[in-house]
CSV table of C-alpha atoms in Angstrom, one decimal:
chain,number,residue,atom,x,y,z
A,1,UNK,CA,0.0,0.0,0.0
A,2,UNK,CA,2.3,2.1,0.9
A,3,UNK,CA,4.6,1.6,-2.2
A,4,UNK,CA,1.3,2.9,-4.1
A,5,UNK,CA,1.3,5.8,-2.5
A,6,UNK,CA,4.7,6.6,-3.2
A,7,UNK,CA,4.3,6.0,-7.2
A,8,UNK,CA,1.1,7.8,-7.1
A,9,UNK,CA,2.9,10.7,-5.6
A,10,UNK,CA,5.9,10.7,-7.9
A,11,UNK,CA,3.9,10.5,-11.2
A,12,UNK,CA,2.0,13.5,-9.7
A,13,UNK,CA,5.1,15.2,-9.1
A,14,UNK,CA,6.1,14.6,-12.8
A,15,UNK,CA,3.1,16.0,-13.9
A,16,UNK,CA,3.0,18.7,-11.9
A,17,UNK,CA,6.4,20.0,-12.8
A,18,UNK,CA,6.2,18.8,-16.3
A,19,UNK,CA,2.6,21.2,-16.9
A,20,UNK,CA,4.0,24.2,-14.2
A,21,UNK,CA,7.7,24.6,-15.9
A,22,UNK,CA,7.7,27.9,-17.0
A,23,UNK,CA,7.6,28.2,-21.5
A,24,UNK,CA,11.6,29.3,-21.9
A,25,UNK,CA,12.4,32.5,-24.1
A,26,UNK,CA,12.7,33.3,-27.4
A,27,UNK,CA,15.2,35.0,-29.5
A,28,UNK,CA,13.4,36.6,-32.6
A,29,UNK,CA,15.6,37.4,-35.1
A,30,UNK,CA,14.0,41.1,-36.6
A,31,UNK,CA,12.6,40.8,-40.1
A,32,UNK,CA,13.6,36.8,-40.4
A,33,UNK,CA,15.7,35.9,-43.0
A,34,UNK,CA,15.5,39.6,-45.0
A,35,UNK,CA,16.8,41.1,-41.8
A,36,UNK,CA,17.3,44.5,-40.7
A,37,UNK,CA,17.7,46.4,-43.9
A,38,UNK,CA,15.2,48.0,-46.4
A,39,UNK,CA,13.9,44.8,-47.5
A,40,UNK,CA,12.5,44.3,-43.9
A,41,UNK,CA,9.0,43.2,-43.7
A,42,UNK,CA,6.6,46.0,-42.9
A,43,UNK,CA,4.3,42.9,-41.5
A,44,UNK,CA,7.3,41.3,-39.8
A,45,UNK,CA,5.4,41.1,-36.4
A,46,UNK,CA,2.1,40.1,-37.0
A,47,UNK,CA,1.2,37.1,-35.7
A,48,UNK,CA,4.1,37.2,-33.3
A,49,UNK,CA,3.9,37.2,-29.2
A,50,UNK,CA,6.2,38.7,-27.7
A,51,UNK,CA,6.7,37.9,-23.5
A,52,UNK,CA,8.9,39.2,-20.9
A,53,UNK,CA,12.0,37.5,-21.3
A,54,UNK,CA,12.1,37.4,-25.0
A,55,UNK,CA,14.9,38.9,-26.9
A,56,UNK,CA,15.1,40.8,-30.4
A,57,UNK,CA,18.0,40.2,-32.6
A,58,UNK,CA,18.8,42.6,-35.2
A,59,UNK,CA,20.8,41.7,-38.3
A,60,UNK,CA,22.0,44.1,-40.8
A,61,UNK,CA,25.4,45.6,-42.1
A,62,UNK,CA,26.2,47.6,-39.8
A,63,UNK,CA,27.9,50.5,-42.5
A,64,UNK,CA,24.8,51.1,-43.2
A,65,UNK,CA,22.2,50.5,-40.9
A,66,UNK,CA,21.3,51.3,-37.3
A,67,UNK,CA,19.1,50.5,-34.7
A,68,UNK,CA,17.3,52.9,-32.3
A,69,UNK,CA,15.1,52.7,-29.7
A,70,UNK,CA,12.7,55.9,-29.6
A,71,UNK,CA,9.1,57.1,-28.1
A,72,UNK,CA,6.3,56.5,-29.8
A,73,UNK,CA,5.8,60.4,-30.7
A,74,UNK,CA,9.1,60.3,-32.3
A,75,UNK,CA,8.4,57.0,-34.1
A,76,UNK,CA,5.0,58.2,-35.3
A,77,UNK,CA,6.7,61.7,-36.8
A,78,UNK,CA,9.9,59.4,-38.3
A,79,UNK,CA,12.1,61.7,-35.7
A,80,UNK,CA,15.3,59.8,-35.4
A,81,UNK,CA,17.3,63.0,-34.4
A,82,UNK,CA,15.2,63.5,-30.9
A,83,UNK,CA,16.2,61.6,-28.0
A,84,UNK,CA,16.9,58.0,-28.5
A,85,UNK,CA,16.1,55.6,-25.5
A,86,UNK,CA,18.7,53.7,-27.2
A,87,UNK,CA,21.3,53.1,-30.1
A,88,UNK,CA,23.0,50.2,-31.4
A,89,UNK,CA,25.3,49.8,-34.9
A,90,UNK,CA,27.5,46.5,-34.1
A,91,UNK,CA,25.3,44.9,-36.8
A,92,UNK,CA,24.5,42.0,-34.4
A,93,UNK,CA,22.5,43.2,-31.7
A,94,UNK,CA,20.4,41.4,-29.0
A,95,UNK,CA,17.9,43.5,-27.6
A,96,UNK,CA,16.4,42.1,-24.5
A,97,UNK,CA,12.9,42.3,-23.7
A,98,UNK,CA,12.8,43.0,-19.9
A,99,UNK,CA,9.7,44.4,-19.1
A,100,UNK,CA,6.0,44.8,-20.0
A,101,UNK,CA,5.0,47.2,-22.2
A,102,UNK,CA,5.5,49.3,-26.0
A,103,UNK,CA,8.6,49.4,-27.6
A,104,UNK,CA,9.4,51.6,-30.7
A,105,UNK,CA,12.3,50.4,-32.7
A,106,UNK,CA,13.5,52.5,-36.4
A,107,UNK,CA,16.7,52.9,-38.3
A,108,UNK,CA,18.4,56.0,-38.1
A,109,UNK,CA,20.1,56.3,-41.0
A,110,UNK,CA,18.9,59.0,-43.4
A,111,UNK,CA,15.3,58.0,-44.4
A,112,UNK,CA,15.4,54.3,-44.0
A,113,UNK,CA,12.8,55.0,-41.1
A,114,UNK,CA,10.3,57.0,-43.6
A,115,UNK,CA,10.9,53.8,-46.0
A,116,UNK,CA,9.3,51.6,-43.6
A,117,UNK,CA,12.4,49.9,-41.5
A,118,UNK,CA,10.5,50.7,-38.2
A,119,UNK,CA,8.3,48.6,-36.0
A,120,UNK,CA,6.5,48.6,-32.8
A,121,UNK,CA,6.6,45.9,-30.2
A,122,UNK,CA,4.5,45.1,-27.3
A,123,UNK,CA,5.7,42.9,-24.6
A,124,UNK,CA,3.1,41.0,-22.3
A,125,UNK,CA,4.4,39.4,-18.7
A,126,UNK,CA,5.2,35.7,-19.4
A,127,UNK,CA,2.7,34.8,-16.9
A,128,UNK,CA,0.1,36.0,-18.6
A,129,UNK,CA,-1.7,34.4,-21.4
A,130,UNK,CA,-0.7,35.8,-24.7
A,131,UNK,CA,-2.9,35.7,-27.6
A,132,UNK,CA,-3.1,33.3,-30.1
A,133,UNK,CA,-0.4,32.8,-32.6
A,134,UNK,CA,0.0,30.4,-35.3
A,135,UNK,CA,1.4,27.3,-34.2
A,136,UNK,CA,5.0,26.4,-34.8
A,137,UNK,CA,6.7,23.4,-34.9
A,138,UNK,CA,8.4,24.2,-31.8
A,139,UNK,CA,5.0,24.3,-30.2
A,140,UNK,CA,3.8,21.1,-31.5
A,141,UNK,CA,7.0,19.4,-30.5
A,142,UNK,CA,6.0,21.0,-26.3
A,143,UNK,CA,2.3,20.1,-27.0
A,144,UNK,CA,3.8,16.6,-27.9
A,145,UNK,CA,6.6,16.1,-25.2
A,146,UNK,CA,3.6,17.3,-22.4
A,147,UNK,CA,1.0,14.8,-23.8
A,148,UNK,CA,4.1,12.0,-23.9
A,149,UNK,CA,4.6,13.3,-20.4
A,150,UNK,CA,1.3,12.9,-18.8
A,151,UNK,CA,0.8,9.4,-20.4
A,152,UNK,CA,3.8,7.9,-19.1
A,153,UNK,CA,2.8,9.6,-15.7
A,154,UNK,CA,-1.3,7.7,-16.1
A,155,UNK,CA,0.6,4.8,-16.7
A,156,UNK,CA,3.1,5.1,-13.8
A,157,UNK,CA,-0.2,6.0,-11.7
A,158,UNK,CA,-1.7,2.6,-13.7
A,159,UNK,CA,0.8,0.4,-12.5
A,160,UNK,CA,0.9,1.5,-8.9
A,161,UNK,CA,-2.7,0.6,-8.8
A,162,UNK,CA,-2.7,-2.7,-9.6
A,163,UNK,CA,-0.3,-3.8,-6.6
């Protein structure tokens, strides 16, 4: 009986940690496989959610591309001389996404903001639920591991019941 007890209570404990392990980050790499340059994708975020803990990696050449962080009245008026929040021009840049909130992100360099290399993003806390994005394979492979997971644990919990 007691042995039971002791299964039962493990392949809860697998569950448990297997359903409450937090989802891990994820590094989004800024206009996918155009990058940061003109060609980048005016639609480059849609469908994407982005969560505290997330990071943004810009790619570009960095002769002749930027990246600044502004305020949204400065992104909305294609400012890029008023007071950046941020700058960076290594031409591999990871931007962190630390906390909740809107983000306004534009190349500095002569008009490339007017000609659409800009974007905003909006970061929601990774505990709460983010909307609905179009699955991913990565998301099918958790969805699979968790359902693995929780059979192997029923049949843990099986077993112990039958002795």
């Amino acid at each position: 009986m007691a042995y039971r007890q002791v299964l039962l209570l493990a392949a809860a404990a697998i569950a448990a940690a297997i359903l409450l392990a937090p989802a891990s980050a994820e590094d989004f790499t800024v206009g996918d496989a155009a990058g940061w340059t003109l060609k980048y994708p005016a639609v480059w975020t849609d469908g994407k959610a982005f969560v505290v803990g997330d990071s943004l990696m810009f790619m570009y050449p960095s002769d002749k591309h930027n990246v600044m962080e502004v305020m949204g009245t400065d992104f909305k008026a294609y400012n890029v001389t008023g007071n950046a929040l941020g700058t960076w021009n290594s031409g591999s840049d990871t931007v962190p996404l630390a906390k909740v909130g809107r983000r306004w992100f534009v190349c500095g360099v002569g008009n490339h903001c007017a000609q659409g290399m800009k974007f905003l993003v909006v970061t929601a806390d990774s505990s709460a639920q983010a909307p609905a994005a179009p699955p991913s394979s990565s998301a099918s492979f958790v969805s699979g591991a968790i359902s693995q997971a929780m059979a192997a644990a029923g049949a843990v919990a099986a077993a112990a019941l039958m002795f």
